[in-house]
Coordinates of C-alpha atoms in Angstrom, one line a residue:
M1 CA 81.8 10.8 -171.9
S2 CA 80.4 9.2 -175.1
R3 CA 81.7 5.7 -175.8
D4 CA 81.8 6.8 -179.5
A5 CA 84.0 10.1 -179.0
C6 CA 87.0 9.9 -181.7
I7 CA 89.9 12.6 -181.9
L8 CA 92.6 13.1 -183.9
I9 CA 96.2 13.8 -182.8
V10 CA 98.7 15.1 -185.0
D11 CA 102.6 15.4 -184.1
D12 CA 105.9 14.5 -186.0
D13 CA 107.4 13.4 -182.4
A14 CA 106.8 9.5 -182.6
A15 CA 107.2 9.0 -179.0
L16 CA 104.4 12.2 -177.8
L17 CA 102.1 10.5 -180.6
A18 CA 102.6 7.1 -179.1
A19 CA 102.1 8.3 -175.4
L20 CA 99.5 10.5 -175.4
P21 CA 96.4 8.1 -176.9
E22 CA 97.6 5.8 -173.8
T23 CA 97.4 8.6 -171.8
L24 CA 93.8 9.7 -172.7
K25 CA 92.4 5.7 -172.9
L26 CA 93.3 5.8 -169.2
R27 CA 91.8 8.3 -168.6
L28 CA 88.1 8.4 -171.0
D29 CA 86.3 5.3 -171.6
G30 CA 85.5 4.1 -174.8
I31 CA 87.4 7.0 -177.1
R32 CA 88.5 6.0 -180.3
I33 CA 91.9 7.6 -181.2
D34 CA 93.1 8.1 -184.7
T35 CA 97.0 9.7 -185.2
S36 CA 98.7 11.5 -188.0
D37 CA 102.4 12.3 -188.2
N38 CA 102.1 15.0 -190.9
A39 CA 99.6 17.6 -192.3
A40 CA 98.8 15.6 -195.3
D41 CA 98.0 12.1 -193.9
A42 CA 95.6 14.5 -191.5
L43 CA 94.1 16.5 -193.5
E44 CA 92.9 13.3 -195.9
R45 CA 92.0 11.7 -192.3
L46 CA 89.5 14.9 -191.3
A47 CA 88.2 14.7 -195.0
R48 CA 86.8 11.6 -194.3
V49 CA 86.0 11.6 -190.7
D50 CA 83.6 14.3 -188.5
Y51 CA 85.9 14.1 -185.3
D52 CA 84.8 14.9 -181.8
A53 CA 88.4 17.2 -181.4
V54 CA 91.5 17.5 -183.1
V55 CA 95.1 17.8 -181.1
T56 CA 98.0 19.2 -182.8
D57 CA 101.5 20.1 -182.2
I58 CA 102.0 23.8 -183.2
K59 CA 105.7 22.9 -184.4
M60 CA 105.8 21.1 -187.8
P61 CA 107.7 20.6 -190.6
G62 CA 105.8 21.6 -193.7
M63 CA 102.7 22.6 -192.9
D64 CA 102.5 24.0 -189.0
G65 CA 100.0 23.2 -186.8
L66 CA 98.4 27.3 -187.3
G67 CA 97.9 26.0 -190.9
I68 CA 96.1 23.1 -189.8
L69 CA 94.2 24.9 -188.0
G70 CA 93.1 26.6 -190.6
E71 CA 92.0 23.9 -192.7
V72 CA 90.4 21.9 -190.1
K73 CA 88.2 25.6 -190.1
K74 CA 87.7 25.1 -193.1
L75 CA 86.8 21.5 -193.6
R76 CA 85.1 21.1 -189.9
P77 CA 84.4 24.6 -189.0
K78 CA 82.4 23.2 -185.7
T79 CA 85.5 21.1 -184.6
P80 CA 87.5 21.7 -181.9
T81 CA 90.9 22.0 -182.2
L82 CA 93.5 22.3 -179.2
L83 CA 96.9 23.0 -179.6
I84 CA 100.2 21.4 -178.2
T85 CA 103.1 24.3 -177.6
G86 CA 106.4 24.5 -176.2
H87 CA 107.9 26.4 -173.8
G88 CA 108.4 30.0 -175.0
E89 CA 105.8 30.3 -177.8
H90 CA 103.7 32.4 -175.8
D91 CA 103.1 34.8 -178.8
L92 CA 102.1 31.7 -181.6
A93 CA 99.3 30.2 -178.7
V94 CA 97.8 33.8 -178.7
Q95 CA 97.9 33.8 -182.3
A96 CA 96.1 30.3 -182.5
L97 CA 93.7 31.6 -179.9
R98 CA 92.7 34.7 -182.7
G99 CA 93.0 32.3 -185.2
G100 CA 90.1 29.8 -183.7
A101 CA 91.7 27.4 -181.5
Y102 CA 89.6 26.3 -178.5
D103 CA 92.7 26.0 -176.5
F104 CA 96.4 25.5 -176.2
V105 CA 98.5 23.0 -173.7
Q106 CA 102.0 23.8 -172.9
K107 CA 105.0 21.4 -173.4
P108 CA 105.1 19.7 -170.9
I109 CA 102.2 18.6 -170.8
D110 CA 100.3 18.7 -167.9
R111 CA 97.7 15.4 -168.3
E112 CA 95.3 16.7 -165.9
Y113 CA 94.6 19.9 -167.6
F114 CA 94.9 18.6 -170.8
V115 CA 92.3 15.9 -170.3
A116 CA 90.1 17.8 -168.9
S117 CA 90.7 20.9 -171.4
L118 CA 90.0 17.6 -174.1
E119 CA 86.6 16.4 -172.2
R120 CA 85.1 19.9 -172.5
A121 CA 85.7 19.9 -175.9
I122 CA 84.6 16.7 -176.8
G123 CA 81.3 17.8 -174.5
L124 CA 81.1 21.3 -176.8
R125 CA 81.4 19.1 -180.2
R126 CA 78.4 16.6 -178.8
L127 CA 76.1 19.7 -177.5
E128 CA 76.5 21.3 -180.6
R129 CA 75.8 18.2 -182.6
Q130 CA 72.9 17.9 -180.7
V131 CA 71.8 21.1 -181.3
E132 CA 72.6 20.6 -185.2
E133 CA 70.4 17.6 -185.1
Q134 CA 67.6 19.6 -183.4
R135 CA 67.7 22.0 -185.8
L136 CA 67.7 19.9 -188.9
A137 CA 64.7 18.2 -187.2
L138 CA 62.7 21.7 -186.8
E139 CA 63.5 22.4 -190.4
R140 CA 62.2 18.9 -191.6
H141 CA 59.0 19.2 -189.4
A142 CA 58.7 23.1 -190.8
R143 CA 58.4 21.9 -194.1
V144 CA 55.9 19.1 -193.2
L145 CA 54.0 22.1 -191.5
E146 CA 54.4 24.1 -195.1
H147 CA 52.3 21.6 -196.7
V148 CA 49.5 20.4 -194.6
D149 CA 46.4 21.7 -194.4
D150 CA 45.9 23.0 -190.6
G151 CA 46.8 26.6 -189.9
V152 CA 50.1 25.9 -187.4
F153 CA 51.8 28.6 -185.6
L154 CA 54.4 29.4 -182.8
V155 CA 54.3 31.4 -179.8
D156 CA 57.0 31.6 -177.8
G157 CA 57.8 32.4 -173.8
E158 CA 57.6 36.1 -174.4
G159 CA 54.3 35.6 -176.5
L160 CA 55.7 36.6 -180.2
V161 CA 55.0 34.6 -183.0
Q162 CA 58.4 32.1 -184.4
H163 CA 56.2 30.6 -187.0
W164 CA 53.5 31.1 -189.4
N165 CA 53.0 28.3 -192.0
P166 CA 51.4 28.8 -195.5
A167 CA 48.0 27.5 -194.3
A168 CA 47.8 29.8 -191.4
S169 CA 48.0 32.4 -194.0
A170 CA 45.6 30.8 -196.3
I171 CA 43.0 30.3 -193.6
T172 CA 43.5 34.4 -191.9
G173 CA 44.7 36.5 -194.8
L174 CA 47.8 37.0 -192.4
F175 CA 50.9 36.6 -194.0
A176 CA 53.8 35.4 -192.7
E177 CA 56.6 38.4 -193.7
D178 CA 53.7 40.5 -191.4
V179 CA 53.5 38.2 -188.7
L180 CA 56.5 36.6 -187.6
G181 CA 58.6 38.3 -184.4
R182 CA 55.3 40.3 -183.4
P183 CA 53.2 39.6 -180.3
A184 CA 50.8 37.7 -181.2
V185 CA 48.0 39.4 -179.3
D186 CA 49.0 42.3 -181.9
V187 CA 48.5 40.5 -184.6
L188 CA 45.7 38.5 -183.5
P189 CA 42.6 40.5 -182.3
S190 CA 41.2 39.5 -179.0
W191 CA 43.8 36.7 -178.6
A192 CA 44.5 37.9 -175.4
E193 CA 40.6 36.5 -174.3
L194 CA 40.9 33.8 -176.5
E195 CA 44.6 32.3 -175.6
P196 CA 43.0 31.1 -172.3
L197 CA 40.5 29.2 -174.1
V198 CA 42.6 27.4 -175.9
P199 CA 43.5 23.8 -174.8
V200 CA 47.1 23.2 -174.9
G201 CA 48.6 19.7 -174.3
E202 CA 51.7 18.4 -172.7
R203 CA 52.6 16.5 -176.0
P204 CA 51.0 15.9 -179.5
G205 CA 49.0 12.8 -180.3
P206 CA 46.6 10.5 -178.5
G207 CA 47.0 10.8 -175.0
G208 CA 48.9 13.9 -174.6
G209 CA 47.5 16.0 -176.8
A210 CA 44.2 18.6 -175.9
A211 CA 41.2 17.9 -177.5
A212 CA 40.2 21.3 -179.8
K213 CA 37.9 23.8 -179.0
T214 CA 36.3 25.6 -181.3
L215 CA 35.9 29.6 -180.9
P216 CA 35.3 32.8 -183.0
L217 CA 38.2 34.8 -184.6
E218 CA 37.1 38.3 -186.0
L219 CA 39.5 39.6 -188.8
D220 CA 39.1 42.4 -190.9
G221 CA 35.0 42.6 -190.1
M222 CA 35.1 38.9 -190.9
E223 CA 34.0 36.3 -188.4
L224 CA 35.9 33.0 -188.7
W225 CA 35.1 30.0 -186.7
L226 CA 38.7 28.4 -185.8
S227 CA 38.9 24.7 -183.9
V228 CA 42.2 25.4 -182.2
S229 CA 44.4 23.5 -179.8
G230 CA 47.9 24.0 -178.5
V231 CA 51.0 21.9 -177.7
Q232 CA 53.3 23.4 -174.7
L233 CA 57.1 23.2 -175.9
E234 CA 59.9 24.1 -174.1
G235 CA 60.2 27.1 -175.8
G236 CA 56.9 28.2 -176.4
V237 CA 53.4 26.8 -177.5
V238 CA 52.8 25.0 -181.1
Y239 CA 49.3 26.1 -181.7
A240 CA 47.1 24.0 -184.5
F241 CA 43.7 25.2 -186.2
R242 CA 41.8 25.0 -188.8
N243 CA 38.8 26.7 -190.4
V244 CA 35.2 25.5 -189.5
T245 CA 33.0 28.5 -190.6
Q246 CA 31.1 26.6 -193.2
E247 CA 30.8 23.7 -190.9
R248 CA 29.4 26.0 -188.3
A249 CA 27.5 28.0 -190.5
L250 CA 26.2 24.4 -191.6
E251 CA 25.3 23.7 -188.0
E252 CA 23.4 26.2 -188.0
L253 CA 21.5 25.8 -190.8
K254 CA 20.6 22.7 -190.1
G255 CA 19.3 24.0 -186.7
D256 CA 17.3 26.8 -188.7
F257 CA 15.9 24.0 -190.9
V258 CA 14.3 22.0 -188.1
A259 CA 13.5 24.9 -186.5
T260 CA 11.9 26.6 -189.6
I261 CA 10.0 23.5 -191.1
S262 CA 8.7 21.9 -187.9
H263 CA 6.8 24.8 -187.3
E264 CA 5.8 25.3 -190.5
L265 CA 4.5 22.0 -190.3
R266 CA 2.9 22.0 -187.3
T267 CA 0.0 24.5 -188.2
P268 CA -1.4 22.5 -191.2
L269 CA -0.5 19.3 -189.7
A270 CA -2.6 20.4 -186.9
A271 CA -5.4 22.2 -188.9
V272 CA -5.5 18.5 -191.4
Y273 CA -6.0 16.2 -188.4
G274 CA -8.5 18.4 -186.4
A275 CA -10.6 18.7 -189.6
A276 CA -9.9 15.2 -190.2
Q277 CA -11.1 13.6 -186.6
T278 CA -14.3 16.2 -186.5
L279 CA -14.8 14.4 -189.7
R280 CA -14.9 10.9 -187.7
R281 CA -16.7 11.5 -185.2
D282 CA -20.1 9.3 -184.9
D283 CA -21.3 11.8 -181.9
L284 CA -21.8 15.1 -184.3
E285 CA -24.3 15.3 -186.3
I286 CA -22.2 17.6 -189.3
D287 CA -24.4 19.3 -192.1
A288 CA -23.4 19.5 -195.6
A289 CA -22.0 23.4 -195.1
T290 CA -20.2 22.3 -192.1
T291 CA -18.4 19.6 -193.5
Q292 CA -17.3 21.2 -197.1
R293 CA -16.0 23.8 -195.0
L294 CA -13.9 21.1 -193.1
L295 CA -12.6 19.3 -196.5
E296 CA -11.6 22.7 -197.8
I297 CA -9.6 23.1 -194.5
I298 CA -8.1 19.6 -195.2
T299 CA -7.4 20.7 -199.0
S300 CA -6.1 24.2 -198.1
E301 CA -3.4 22.9 -195.9
C302 CA -2.4 19.9 -197.9
E303 CA -1.9 22.8 -200.4
R304 CA 0.3 24.5 -198.2
L305 CA 2.2 21.5 -196.8
T306 CA 2.3 21.0 -200.8
R307 CA 4.3 24.1 -201.2
I308 CA 6.7 23.5 -198.0
A309 CA 7.7 20.2 -199.4
G310 CA 8.2 22.2 -203.4
D311 CA 10.6 24.5 -201.8
V312 CA 12.3 22.2 -199.6
L313 CA 13.1 19.9 -202.9
L314 CA 13.3 23.1 -205.1
A315 CA 16.4 24.5 -203.0
N316 CA 17.9 21.2 -202.8
T317 CA 18.2 21.2 -206.6
L318 CA 19.2 24.3 -207.2
D319 CA 22.3 23.6 -204.6
S320 CA 22.8 20.4 -206.4
G321 CA 23.1 22.3 -209.6
R322 CA 20.7 19.7 -211.5
L323 CA 18.1 22.5 -212.1
M324 CA 17.8 22.4 -215.7
L325 CA 15.9 26.0 -216.8
D326 CA 14.2 26.5 -220.5
P327 CA 15.0 30.3 -221.6
Q328 CA 12.8 31.7 -224.5
E329 CA 11.8 35.0 -225.3
V330 CA 8.8 35.6 -222.7
E331 CA 6.7 39.2 -222.9
I332 CA 6.9 40.1 -219.5
G333 CA 3.5 42.2 -219.4
S334 CA 1.3 39.5 -219.9
V335 CA 3.5 37.3 -217.4
A336 CA 3.0 39.3 -214.7
R337 CA -0.9 40.8 -215.8
E338 CA -1.4 37.0 -215.0
V339 CA 0.7 36.0 -211.8
V340 CA -0.9 39.4 -210.7
E341 CA -4.6 38.1 -211.1
G342 CA -3.8 34.9 -209.6
M343 CA -2.5 36.6 -206.4
R344 CA -5.2 38.6 -206.1
T345 CA -7.1 35.8 -206.0
F346 CA -5.0 33.8 -203.7
F347 CA -5.6 36.5 -201.2
L348 CA -8.6 37.3 -202.0
D349 CA -9.9 36.5 -197.9
R350 CA -7.2 39.4 -197.4
G351 CA -9.7 42.5 -197.6
D352 CA -7.0 44.5 -196.7
I353 CA -4.3 43.9 -199.1
E354 CA -4.5 45.9 -202.5
I355 CA -2.2 44.4 -205.3
E356 CA -1.8 46.4 -208.2
L357 CA -0.1 46.6 -211.8
A358 CA 2.2 49.7 -212.5
G359 CA 4.3 50.9 -215.3
D360 CA 4.8 50.6 -218.7
D361 CA 2.6 47.8 -220.2
R362 CA 4.2 47.9 -223.5
L363 CA 4.9 44.3 -225.4
T364 CA 8.4 44.0 -223.8
Q365 CA 10.3 40.3 -224.6
V366 CA 12.7 39.1 -222.2
V367 CA 14.7 35.8 -222.2
A368 CA 13.8 33.7 -219.2
D369 CA 12.0 30.7 -218.7
E370 CA 8.7 31.4 -218.1
N371 CA 7.4 29.2 -215.4
R372 CA 10.6 30.0 -213.0
L373 CA 9.6 33.8 -214.2
R374 CA 6.2 33.3 -213.0
Q375 CA 7.6 31.5 -209.6
V376 CA 9.7 34.3 -208.4
L377 CA 7.1 36.8 -209.1
N378 CA 4.7 34.7 -207.1
N379 CA 7.7 34.6 -204.6
L380 CA 8.3 38.1 -203.8
I381 CA 4.6 38.9 -204.2
E382 CA 3.4 36.6 -201.5
N383 CA 6.7 37.7 -199.4
A384 CA 5.2 40.9 -199.9
V385 CA 1.7 40.5 -198.7
K386 CA 2.9 38.0 -195.9
Y387 CA 5.3 41.0 -194.5
S388 CA 1.9 43.3 -194.9
P389 CA 0.3 41.8 -191.6
D390 CA -1.7 45.1 -191.1
G391 CA -2.7 45.5 -195.1
G392 CA -1.8 48.2 -197.2
R393 CA -0.9 48.3 -201.1
V394 CA 1.4 46.1 -203.0
Q395 CA 2.9 47.2 -206.0
V396 CA 4.3 45.5 -209.3
E397 CA 5.7 47.7 -211.6
I398 CA 7.5 47.2 -214.9
E399 CA 10.2 49.6 -216.4
P400 CA 11.9 49.0 -219.7
L401 CA 15.7 50.2 -219.3
A402 CA 18.2 50.5 -221.3
G403 CA 19.5 46.8 -222.1
C404 CA 17.3 44.8 -219.6
V405 CA 13.6 45.1 -218.1
R406 CA 12.8 46.0 -214.3
I407 CA 10.8 44.5 -212.0
A408 CA 10.1 46.1 -208.8
V409 CA 7.3 44.6 -205.8
R410 CA 6.7 47.7 -203.2
D411 CA 4.8 46.9 -200.3
E412 CA 4.1 48.6 -197.0
G413 CA 4.8 46.4 -194.7
I414 CA 6.9 45.7 -191.9
G415 CA 9.9 46.7 -194.0
I416 CA 13.2 45.0 -193.6
P417 CA 16.1 46.8 -190.8
T418 CA 19.0 48.3 -192.6
G419 CA 22.1 46.0 -193.3
E420 CA 20.1 43.1 -193.9
E421 CA 20.1 43.5 -197.2
Q422 CA 22.2 40.8 -198.4
R423 CA 20.9 38.3 -195.3
V424 CA 17.1 38.2 -196.6
F425 CA 18.2 35.9 -199.8
G426 CA 19.7 33.7 -197.3
K427 CA 17.9 30.2 -196.3
F428 CA 15.5 30.2 -193.7
Y429 CA 16.0 34.0 -192.9
R430 CA 12.9 35.4 -191.1
V431 CA 12.7 39.5 -190.7
D432 CA 10.2 38.4 -188.0
P433 CA 12.3 35.5 -187.0
H434 CA 10.2 34.9 -183.4
L435 CA 6.6 35.2 -185.3
S436 CA 5.8 38.4 -183.4
R437 CA 3.8 39.7 -186.4
G438 CA 1.9 36.2 -187.2
V439 CA 4.4 35.8 -190.3
G440 CA 5.2 32.5 -191.6
G441 CA 6.6 30.6 -194.4
S442 CA 9.4 28.4 -195.3
G443 CA 12.0 31.0 -195.1
L444 CA 12.8 30.0 -198.6
G445 CA 11.2 31.8 -201.0
L446 CA 13.6 34.8 -201.1
Y447 CA 16.7 32.5 -201.5
I448 CA 14.6 30.4 -204.1
S449 CA 13.6 33.5 -206.5
R450 CA 17.6 34.8 -205.7
E451 CA 18.9 31.3 -207.0
L452 CA 16.2 31.3 -210.4
V453 CA 16.7 34.7 -211.5
R454 CA 20.8 33.8 -211.2
R455 CA 20.2 31.2 -213.1
M456 CA 17.8 33.4 -215.8
Q457 CA 20.9 36.0 -215.9
G458 CA 19.0 38.6 -213.9
R459 CA 19.8 40.3 -210.5
I460 CA 17.6 40.8 -207.7
W461 CA 18.6 43.0 -204.8
L462 CA 16.0 45.3 -202.5
T463 CA 15.8 48.7 -200.8
A464 CA 15.5 48.6 -197.2
N465 CA 13.6 51.7 -195.6
E466 CA 14.6 53.1 -192.5
G467 CA 10.5 52.8 -191.9
P468 CA 7.8 50.9 -193.2
G469 CA 8.4 49.2 -196.8
S470 CA 10.2 47.5 -198.8
T471 CA 10.7 47.3 -202.6
F472 CA 12.5 44.1 -204.3
Y473 CA 14.4 44.7 -207.8
V474 CA 14.5 42.1 -210.6
D475 CA 16.1 42.8 -213.6
L476 CA 16.1 40.5 -216.7
P477 CA 18.4 40.8 -220.1
L478 CA 15.9 41.9 -223.2
A479 CA 15.4 39.5 -225.6
R480 CA 17.6 41.7 -228.5
V481 CA 20.6 42.2 -226.0
A482 CA 20.7 38.4 -225.2
A483 CA 20.5 37.4 -228.5
G484 CA 23.3 40.6 -229.5
A485 CA 25.9 39.0 -226.8
E486 CA 25.2 35.0 -228.0
Q487 CA 26.0 36.0 -231.4
A488 CA 29.1 38.4 -230.7
A489 CA 30.3 35.3 -228.6
V490 CA 30.1 32.5 -231.0
G491 CA 31.3 35.0 -233.4

C-alpha cells in the first residue's frame, strides 16, 4: 500500500466517525484519513483533494449518501465510493451499486471485509492513476513525435499500425487516416520481407538502441531508401525512419564520378606519359616525323584532358547556380553551319562518319547565349558520332515552328533503350556502361546540354528507337516571340 493513500469518510454519526479512522490506521500503513460530518463540507473537500477513495453513510440528514455519490461522479468520476448501509436497506444498496458505487458495507460493520474492500478500492484508484499518467505521457510523446523530422510508426503485437506521425506521411505519401488500424504488411509493400531485416533494440538511446539499417521500399513505382531502426515495447515495436534516397543517390553519383573520371583520365595520361617517355629516351634515334607525331599525341591528349576538366567544372558551376548566360539574338542557321563544319574537321579521321546539315536554311533568329548554344550542338554531334562506332550518317536538321526553332540531331548508332529517355540526361550516364563498344567520354555532355538549354528557356528531349539510331531535339524560342513575352510581362 502506498504511504500517501488518502481517503475521505463522511458520516453524521460522531462515534462511527471517530472509530473508523482508528480501525483503518491499525490495519493500513501510512494512510491519511479526512473526515466530514455533512455533505456540504465533504463536497468542498472533494473539490480540493483527489482522494483515493470515499466512504459515506447512505442515510444522512440533508443530502444523503446517494446524493453524495452522484456529486462524486461529477467532481471525481474515477474515485471509487463505498457506501455504508443499515440493516434492511438492501434496495438502497442495489440502487447505490447501479449509481456507480464501488461497494457497500452493512452495519454492523465487518471490519475485515471493510478494510479488504477499501484496500481493493485504493489499489484500483492507484492503478487507474498510473494508466492515466501513462496515457498522458504517451500523448505528450505523440505530440513531440508530431514535430520530429523522422518518420515514426508503431506496429502492435498483432501487426497493426497504431501510430503514424506527419513526417511518416511526408516521406511516404501515406496518410494516417489510410494507415492506422491496418496491417503493416498491407500498408507498406514488401514489409513482410523487410521487417525481419530491421534492427530492433530493447530500449531507445545509446546502449539499448539498434543501429539503423538502410533498406529499399517501393511505393507507387517510386523507390525510396529508408534508414530504419526499431525499439521493442510491451505493446509492439516503434519504428523510426528517415529518407536517405538523395544521400544514396549522391553516393552512387560519387562512385560513378570516380569510376568514369578515373577511366577517362587513365587513357590520355597513359598516352601522354608514353609519348613523353619515348621522347626522353637517349638510346633511341627519333626522326623529325616521329617526334612530330609524338608531340601531336601529347597535344591531342592534353586537349582531351582539358575538355574533361572543363566538363567537370562546368557541371559544378551549373549545380551551384553560378553560371551566367548572355542571351542575345542569334542566327541559328549560320551557327549550325559553323558547328557542323568544325565537327567535320574534328572527326576528319573518322572516314566512316558523314555529318550533314539539312532543313530550312532561312535566316531565323533565336534568343540564346551563342557560345553556350555552340557547346550544346557540339555535345550533341559529338555524342552522335561517339555512339556510332560502326559509322553512319549524323544529320543536323533545323525546322522553324510556331514560336520556336527545332534542331534535330539524328544518328544511326547503337541507339538508346526504350525507357531510358530521361536517364540519359543524368550525370555520368552511359548507354554502353561497360565500354564494350569502345565508347568513352565523361558522361557529362548530355547533362550539361540539358541544363544549358533550360537556362536558355528552351527544352531538350530525345526519341529512342527499338532498333539502331536515336534523335535528340532542341527547341529554342524565336527572338520575336521572346521579345513579345518580355513586353507582355513588363506591361
